[in-house]
XYZ file of N, CA and C in Angstrom:
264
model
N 93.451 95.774 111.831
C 92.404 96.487 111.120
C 92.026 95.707 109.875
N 90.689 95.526 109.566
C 90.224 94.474 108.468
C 88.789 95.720 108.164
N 89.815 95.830 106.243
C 88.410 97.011 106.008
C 86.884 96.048 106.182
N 85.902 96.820 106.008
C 84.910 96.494 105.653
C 84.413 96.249 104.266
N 84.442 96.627 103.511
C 84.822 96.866 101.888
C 85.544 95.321 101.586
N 84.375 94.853 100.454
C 84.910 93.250 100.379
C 86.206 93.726 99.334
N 85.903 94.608 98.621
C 86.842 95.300 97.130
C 88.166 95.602 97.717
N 88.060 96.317 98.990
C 89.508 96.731 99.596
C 89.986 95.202 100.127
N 89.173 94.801 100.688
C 89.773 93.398 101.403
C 90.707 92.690 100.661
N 90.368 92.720 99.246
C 90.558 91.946 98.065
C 91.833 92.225 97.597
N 91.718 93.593 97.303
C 92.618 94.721 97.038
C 94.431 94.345 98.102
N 93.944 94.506 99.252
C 94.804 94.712 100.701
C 95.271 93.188 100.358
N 94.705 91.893 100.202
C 95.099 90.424 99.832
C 95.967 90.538 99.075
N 95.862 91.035 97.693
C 96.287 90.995 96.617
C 97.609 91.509 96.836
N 97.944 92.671 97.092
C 98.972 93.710 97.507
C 99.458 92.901 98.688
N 99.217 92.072 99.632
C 99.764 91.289 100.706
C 100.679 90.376 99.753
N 99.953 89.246 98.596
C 100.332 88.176 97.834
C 101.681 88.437 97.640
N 101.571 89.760 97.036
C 102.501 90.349 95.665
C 104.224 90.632 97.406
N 103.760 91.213 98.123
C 104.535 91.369 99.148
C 105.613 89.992 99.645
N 104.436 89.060 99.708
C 104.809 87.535 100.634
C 106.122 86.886 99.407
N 105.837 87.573 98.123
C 106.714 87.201 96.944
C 108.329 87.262 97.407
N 108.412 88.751 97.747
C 109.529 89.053 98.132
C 110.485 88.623 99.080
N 111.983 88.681 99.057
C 112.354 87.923 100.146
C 112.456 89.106 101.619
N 112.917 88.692 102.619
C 112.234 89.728 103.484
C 113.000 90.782 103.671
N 114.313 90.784 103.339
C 115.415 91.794 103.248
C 114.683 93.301 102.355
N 113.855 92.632 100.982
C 113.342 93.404 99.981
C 112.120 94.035 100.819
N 111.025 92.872 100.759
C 109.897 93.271 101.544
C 109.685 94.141 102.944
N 111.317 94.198 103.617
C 111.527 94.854 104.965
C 111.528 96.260 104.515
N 112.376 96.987 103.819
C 112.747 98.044 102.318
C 111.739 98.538 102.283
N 110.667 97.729 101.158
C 109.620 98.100 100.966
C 108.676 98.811 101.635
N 108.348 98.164 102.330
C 107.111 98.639 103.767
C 108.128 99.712 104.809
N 109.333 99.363 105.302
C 109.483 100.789 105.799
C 109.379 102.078 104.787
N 109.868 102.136 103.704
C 109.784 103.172 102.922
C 108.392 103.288 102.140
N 107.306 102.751 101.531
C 106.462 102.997 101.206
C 105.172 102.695 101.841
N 105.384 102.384 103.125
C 103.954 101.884 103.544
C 104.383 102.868 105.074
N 105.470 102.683 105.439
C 105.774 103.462 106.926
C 106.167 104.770 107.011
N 106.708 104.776 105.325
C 106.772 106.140 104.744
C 108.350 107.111 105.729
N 109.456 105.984 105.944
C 110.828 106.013 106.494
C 111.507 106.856 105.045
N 112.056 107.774 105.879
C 113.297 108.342 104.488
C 114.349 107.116 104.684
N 114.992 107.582 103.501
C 116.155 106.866 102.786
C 116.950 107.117 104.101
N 117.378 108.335 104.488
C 118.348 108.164 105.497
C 117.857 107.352 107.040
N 116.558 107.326 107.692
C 116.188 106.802 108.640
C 116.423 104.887 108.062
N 115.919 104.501 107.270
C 116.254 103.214 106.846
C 117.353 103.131 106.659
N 118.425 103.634 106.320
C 120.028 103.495 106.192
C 120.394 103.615 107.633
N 120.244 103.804 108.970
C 120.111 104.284 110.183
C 120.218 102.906 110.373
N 118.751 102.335 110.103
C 118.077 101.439 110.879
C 118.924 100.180 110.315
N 119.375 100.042 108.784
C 119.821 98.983 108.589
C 121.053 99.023 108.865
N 121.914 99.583 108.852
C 123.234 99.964 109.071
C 124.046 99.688 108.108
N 123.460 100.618 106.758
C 124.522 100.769 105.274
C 123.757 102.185 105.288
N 124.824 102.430 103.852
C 124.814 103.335 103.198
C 123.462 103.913 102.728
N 123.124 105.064 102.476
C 122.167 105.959 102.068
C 122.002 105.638 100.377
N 123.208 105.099 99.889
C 123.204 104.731 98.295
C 122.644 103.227 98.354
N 123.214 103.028 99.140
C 122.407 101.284 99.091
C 121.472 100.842 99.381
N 120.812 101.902 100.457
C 119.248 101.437 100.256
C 118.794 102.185 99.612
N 119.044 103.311 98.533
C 118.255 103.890 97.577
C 118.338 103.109 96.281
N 119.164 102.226 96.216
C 119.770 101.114 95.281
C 118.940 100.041 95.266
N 118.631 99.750 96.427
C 118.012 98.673 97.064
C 116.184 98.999 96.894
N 116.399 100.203 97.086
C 114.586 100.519 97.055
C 114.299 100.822 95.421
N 115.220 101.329 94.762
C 114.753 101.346 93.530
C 114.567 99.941 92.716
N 115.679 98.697 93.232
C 115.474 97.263 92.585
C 113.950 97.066 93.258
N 113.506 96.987 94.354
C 112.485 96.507 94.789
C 111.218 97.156 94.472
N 111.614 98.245 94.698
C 110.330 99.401 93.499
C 109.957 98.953 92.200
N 110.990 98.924 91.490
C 110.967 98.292 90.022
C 110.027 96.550 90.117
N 110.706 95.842 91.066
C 110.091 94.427 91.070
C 108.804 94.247 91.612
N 107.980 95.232 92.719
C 106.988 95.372 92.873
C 106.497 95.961 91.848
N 106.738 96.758 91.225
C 105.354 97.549 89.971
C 105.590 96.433 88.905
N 106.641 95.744 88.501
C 106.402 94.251 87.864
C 105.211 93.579 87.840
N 104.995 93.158 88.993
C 104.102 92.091 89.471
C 102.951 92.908 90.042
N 102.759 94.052 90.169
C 101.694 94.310 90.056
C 100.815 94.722 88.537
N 101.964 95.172 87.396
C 101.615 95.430 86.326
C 100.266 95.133 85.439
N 100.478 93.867 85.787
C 99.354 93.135 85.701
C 97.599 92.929 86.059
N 97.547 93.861 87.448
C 96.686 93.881 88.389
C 95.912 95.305 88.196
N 94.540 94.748 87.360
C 93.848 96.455 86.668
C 93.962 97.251 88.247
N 93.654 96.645 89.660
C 93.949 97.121 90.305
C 94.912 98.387 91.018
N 95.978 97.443 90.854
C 97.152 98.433 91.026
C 98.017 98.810 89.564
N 97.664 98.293 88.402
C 98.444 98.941 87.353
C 98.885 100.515 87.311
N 98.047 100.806 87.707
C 97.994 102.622 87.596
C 99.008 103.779 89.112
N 99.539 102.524 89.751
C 100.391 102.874 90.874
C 101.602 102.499 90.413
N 102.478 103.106 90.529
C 104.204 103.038 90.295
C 105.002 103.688 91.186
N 105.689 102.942 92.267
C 106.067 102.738 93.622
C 107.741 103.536 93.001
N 108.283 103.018 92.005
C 109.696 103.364 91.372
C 109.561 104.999 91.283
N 108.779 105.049 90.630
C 108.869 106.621 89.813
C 108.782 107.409 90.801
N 110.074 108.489 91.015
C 110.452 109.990 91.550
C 109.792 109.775 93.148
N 109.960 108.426 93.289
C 109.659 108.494 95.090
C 111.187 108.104 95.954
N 112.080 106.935 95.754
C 112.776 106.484 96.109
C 114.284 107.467 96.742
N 114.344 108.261 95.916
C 115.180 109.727 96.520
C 114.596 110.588 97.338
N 113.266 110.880 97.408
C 112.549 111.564 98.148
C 112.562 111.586 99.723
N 113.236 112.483 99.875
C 113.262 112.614 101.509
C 111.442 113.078 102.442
């Protein structure tokens, strides 16, 4: 799927960049839990640890994505860390 919207295109790049940063252990984390929208316990399933360690794990990578997006008038105003990462 490729929006139509040159702004989203741009947008969807940008948010790809910031992704490709990560190593893929992080970036794997990431996208099941905020883009595939996996609870903490289905990703602890899937990786085969603890329920603390990938909430451990998603909060370091939460934190390091809103980093590097901080920057981006784009996504500044999104914060991936805050009161999601426990959330079943």
């Amino acid at each position: 799927y490729l929006p139509a919207d040159p702004e989203t295109r741009d947008s969807l790049r940008r948010f790809y960049d910031v992704l490709d940063v990560l190593n893929a252990e992080d970036r794997t984390l990431f996208v099941l839990r905020f883009v595939e929208q996996l609870t903490v316990d289905e990703i602890a399933a899937a990786a085969e640890v603890s329920r603390s360690t990938v909430k451990r794990r998603l909060a370091r990578v939460a934190n390091r994505v809103d980093k590097l997006l901080a920057s981006d008038p784009v996504f500044s105003l999104r914060k991936f860390g805050e009161g999601r990462v426990g959330h079943d």
